Structures are given as C-alpha cells and as structure tokens.
Amino acid sequence: MIHFDFIVDDIDAENIMCAMGNDSNMCHTAISDRMVELARSARVEGKPVEDIIFDDDPYIKWYNSRIEYIEELTLKMKNTRVKE
C-alpha cells in the first residue's frame, strides 16, 4: 500500500479529476459500442435481441468493473481546501 500525502494546485486537481472522468466516459462508450456489436451479431444469426444478456459479456463486465474502480478511487481521494 502506498500513502500519497501531497498538495496540488486547483488546476492540477481539476486535471486529475478530469482524467478520471474521461476514463470512465471511455468505458461507457465502449460498453455502448459492445452492446451494438452484440445486437448486430444476434440479428445476423436470426436471434431476438431481447434474449441477449449484456451483463454476461466479459468485455462489458470488465468495463463495468473499471467504472466501479474509478468511482471508488474518486471516493477515496480526500478533497480538503488548504490555506496558503
């Protein structure tokens, strides 16, 4: 376990949070793309799209776990204003 104990400027904190948000957004986009891909495959195979269980797909599981990790990491970060 590593303990980070440092202070960053407001702009650096904003950039860190933005990068984490961008990673989360990328995961949401990848999930949407994967769902479309699975639906198209089902249509080609003549299967009803309603029968697809998206949550069972390993790629979607991985992206969902990544989103959960980012959310948990964000909650772990302490945001305290420091007087100069």
PDB file of C-alpha atoms in Angstrom:
ATOM      1  CA  MET A   1       0.000   0.000   0.000  1.00  0.00           C
ATOM      2  CA  ILE A   2       1.275   3.466  -0.833  1.00  0.00           C
ATOM      3  CA  HIS A   3       0.274   6.599   1.026  1.00  0.00           C
ATOM      4  CA  PHE A   4       0.285   9.748  -1.073  1.00  0.00           C
ATOM      5  CA  ASP A   5       0.496  12.871   1.012  1.00  0.00           C
ATOM      6  CA  PHE A   6       0.865  15.921  -1.173  1.00  0.00           C
ATOM      7  CA  ILE A   7      -0.993  19.052  -2.141  1.00  0.00           C
ATOM      8  CA  VAL A   8      -1.776  20.045  -5.717  1.00  0.00           C
ATOM      9  CA  ASP A   9      -2.914  23.329  -7.214  1.00  0.00           C
ATOM     10  CA  ASP A  10      -6.572  23.710  -8.112  1.00  0.00           C
ATOM     11  CA  ILE A  11      -5.840  23.294 -11.814  1.00  0.00           C
ATOM     12  CA  ASP A  12      -3.856  20.099 -11.183  1.00  0.00           C
ATOM     13  CA  ALA A  13      -6.670  18.687  -9.051  1.00  0.00           C
ATOM     14  CA  GLU A  14      -9.124  19.559 -11.800  1.00  0.00           C
ATOM     15  CA  ASN A  15      -6.915  17.825 -14.366  1.00  0.00           C
ATOM     16  CA  ILE A  16      -6.655  14.672 -12.222  1.00  0.00           C
ATOM     17  CA  MET A  17     -10.422  14.502 -11.741  1.00  0.00           C
ATOM     18  CA  CYS A  18     -10.977  15.250 -15.431  1.00  0.00           C
ATOM     19  CA  ALA A  19      -8.648  12.414 -16.459  1.00  0.00           C
ATOM     20  CA  MET A  20     -10.504  10.001 -14.207  1.00  0.00           C
ATOM     21  CA  GLY A  21     -13.827  11.199 -15.604  1.00  0.00           C
ATOM     22  CA  ASN A  22     -12.557  10.795 -19.158  1.00  0.00           C
ATOM     23  CA  ASP A  23     -11.521   7.216 -18.399  1.00  0.00           C
ATOM     24  CA  SER A  24     -14.989   6.493 -17.029  1.00  0.00           C
ATOM     25  CA  ASN A  25     -16.633   8.081 -20.079  1.00  0.00           C
ATOM     26  CA  MET A  26     -14.447   5.985 -22.381  1.00  0.00           C
ATOM     27  CA  CYS A  27     -15.662   2.861 -20.588  1.00  0.00           C
ATOM     28  CA  HIS A  28     -19.311   3.896 -21.003  1.00  0.00           C
ATOM     29  CA  THR A  29     -18.720   4.469 -24.716  1.00  0.00           C
ATOM     30  CA  ALA A  30     -17.016   1.089 -25.070  1.00  0.00           C
ATOM     31  CA  ILE A  31     -19.963  -0.600 -23.339  1.00  0.00           C
ATOM     32  CA  SER A  32     -22.424   1.072 -25.716  1.00  0.00           C
ATOM     33  CA  ASP A  33     -20.339   0.075 -28.728  1.00  0.00           C
ATOM     34  CA  ARG A  34     -20.130  -3.520 -27.487  1.00  0.00           C
ATOM     35  CA  MET A  35     -23.901  -3.677 -26.935  1.00  0.00           C
ATOM     36  CA  VAL A  36     -24.479  -2.513 -30.521  1.00  0.00           C
ATOM     37  CA  GLU A  37     -21.987  -5.105 -31.772  1.00  0.00           C
ATOM     38  CA  LEU A  38     -23.735  -7.897 -29.848  1.00  0.00           C
ATOM     39  CA  ALA A  39     -27.149  -6.793 -31.111  1.00  0.00           C
ATOM     40  CA  ARG A  40     -25.943  -6.767 -34.713  1.00  0.00           C
ATOM     41  CA  SER A  41     -24.458 -10.237 -34.311  1.00  0.00           C
ATOM     42  CA  ALA A  42     -27.730 -11.520 -32.896  1.00  0.00           C
ATOM     43  CA  ARG A  43     -29.693 -10.082 -35.820  1.00  0.00           C
ATOM     44  CA  VAL A  44     -27.318 -11.701 -38.325  1.00  0.00           C
ATOM     45  CA  GLU A  45     -27.766 -15.039 -36.557  1.00  0.00           C
ATOM     46  CA  GLY A  46     -31.555 -14.558 -36.534  1.00  0.00           C
ATOM     47  CA  LYS A  47     -31.774 -14.397 -32.748  1.00  0.00           C
ATOM     48  CA  PRO A  48     -34.032 -11.913 -30.955  1.00  0.00           C
ATOM     49  CA  VAL A  49     -32.081  -9.011 -29.492  1.00  0.00           C
ATOM     50  CA  GLU A  50     -34.267  -9.169 -26.383  1.00  0.00           C
ATOM     51  CA  ASP A  51     -32.663 -12.502 -25.466  1.00  0.00           C
ATOM     52  CA  ILE A  52     -29.167 -11.020 -25.190  1.00  0.00           C
ATOM     53  CA  ILE A  53     -27.916 -10.777 -21.618  1.00  0.00           C
ATOM     54  CA  PHE A  54     -25.438  -7.950 -21.964  1.00  0.00           C
ATOM     55  CA  ASP A  55     -24.202  -8.209 -18.374  1.00  0.00           C
ATOM     56  CA  ASP A  56     -22.840 -11.701 -19.093  1.00  0.00           C
ATOM     57  CA  ASP A  57     -20.461 -10.417 -21.771  1.00  0.00           C
ATOM     58  CA  PRO A  58     -16.841 -10.472 -20.478  1.00  0.00           C
ATOM     59  CA  TYR A  59     -15.955  -7.155 -22.143  1.00  0.00           C
ATOM     60  CA  ILE A  60     -18.947  -5.394 -20.609  1.00  0.00           C
ATOM     61  CA  LYS A  61     -18.128  -6.950 -17.217  1.00  0.00           C
ATOM     62  CA  TRP A  62     -14.563  -5.639 -17.451  1.00  0.00           C
ATOM     63  CA  TYR A  63     -15.629  -2.113 -18.399  1.00  0.00           C
ATOM     64  CA  ASN A  64     -18.247  -2.063 -15.640  1.00  0.00           C
ATOM     65  CA  SER A  65     -15.642  -3.149 -13.088  1.00  0.00           C
ATOM     66  CA  ARG A  66     -13.311  -0.407 -14.358  1.00  0.00           C
ATOM     67  CA  ILE A  67     -16.059   2.209 -13.912  1.00  0.00           C
ATOM     68  CA  GLU A  68     -16.721   0.922 -10.399  1.00  0.00           C
ATOM     69  CA  TYR A  69     -12.991   1.079  -9.586  1.00  0.00           C
ATOM     70  CA  ILE A  70     -12.745   4.690 -10.800  1.00  0.00           C
ATOM     71  CA  GLU A  71     -15.789   5.673  -8.736  1.00  0.00           C
ATOM     72  CA  GLU A  72     -14.344   4.005  -5.621  1.00  0.00           C
ATOM     73  CA  LEU A  73     -10.960   5.638  -6.195  1.00  0.00           C
ATOM     74  CA  THR A  74     -12.613   9.040  -6.501  1.00  0.00           C
ATOM     75  CA  LEU A  75     -14.390   8.499  -3.180  1.00  0.00           C
ATOM     76  CA  LYS A  76     -11.094   7.552  -1.504  1.00  0.00           C
ATOM     77  CA  MET A  77      -9.486  10.823  -2.508  1.00  0.00           C
ATOM     78  CA  LYS A  78      -9.775  13.439   0.192  1.00  0.00           C
ATOM     79  CA  ASN A  79     -10.665  16.871  -1.091  1.00  0.00           C
ATOM     80  CA  THR A  80      -9.687  19.431   1.524  1.00  0.00           C
ATOM     81  CA  ARG A  81      -9.021  23.101   0.889  1.00  0.00           C
ATOM     82  CA  VAL A  82      -5.595  24.117   2.208  1.00  0.00           C
ATOM     83  CA  LYS A  83      -4.854  27.676   3.254  1.00  0.00           C
ATOM     84  CA  GLU A  84      -1.667  29.117   1.789  1.00  0.00           C
TER      85      GLU A  84
END
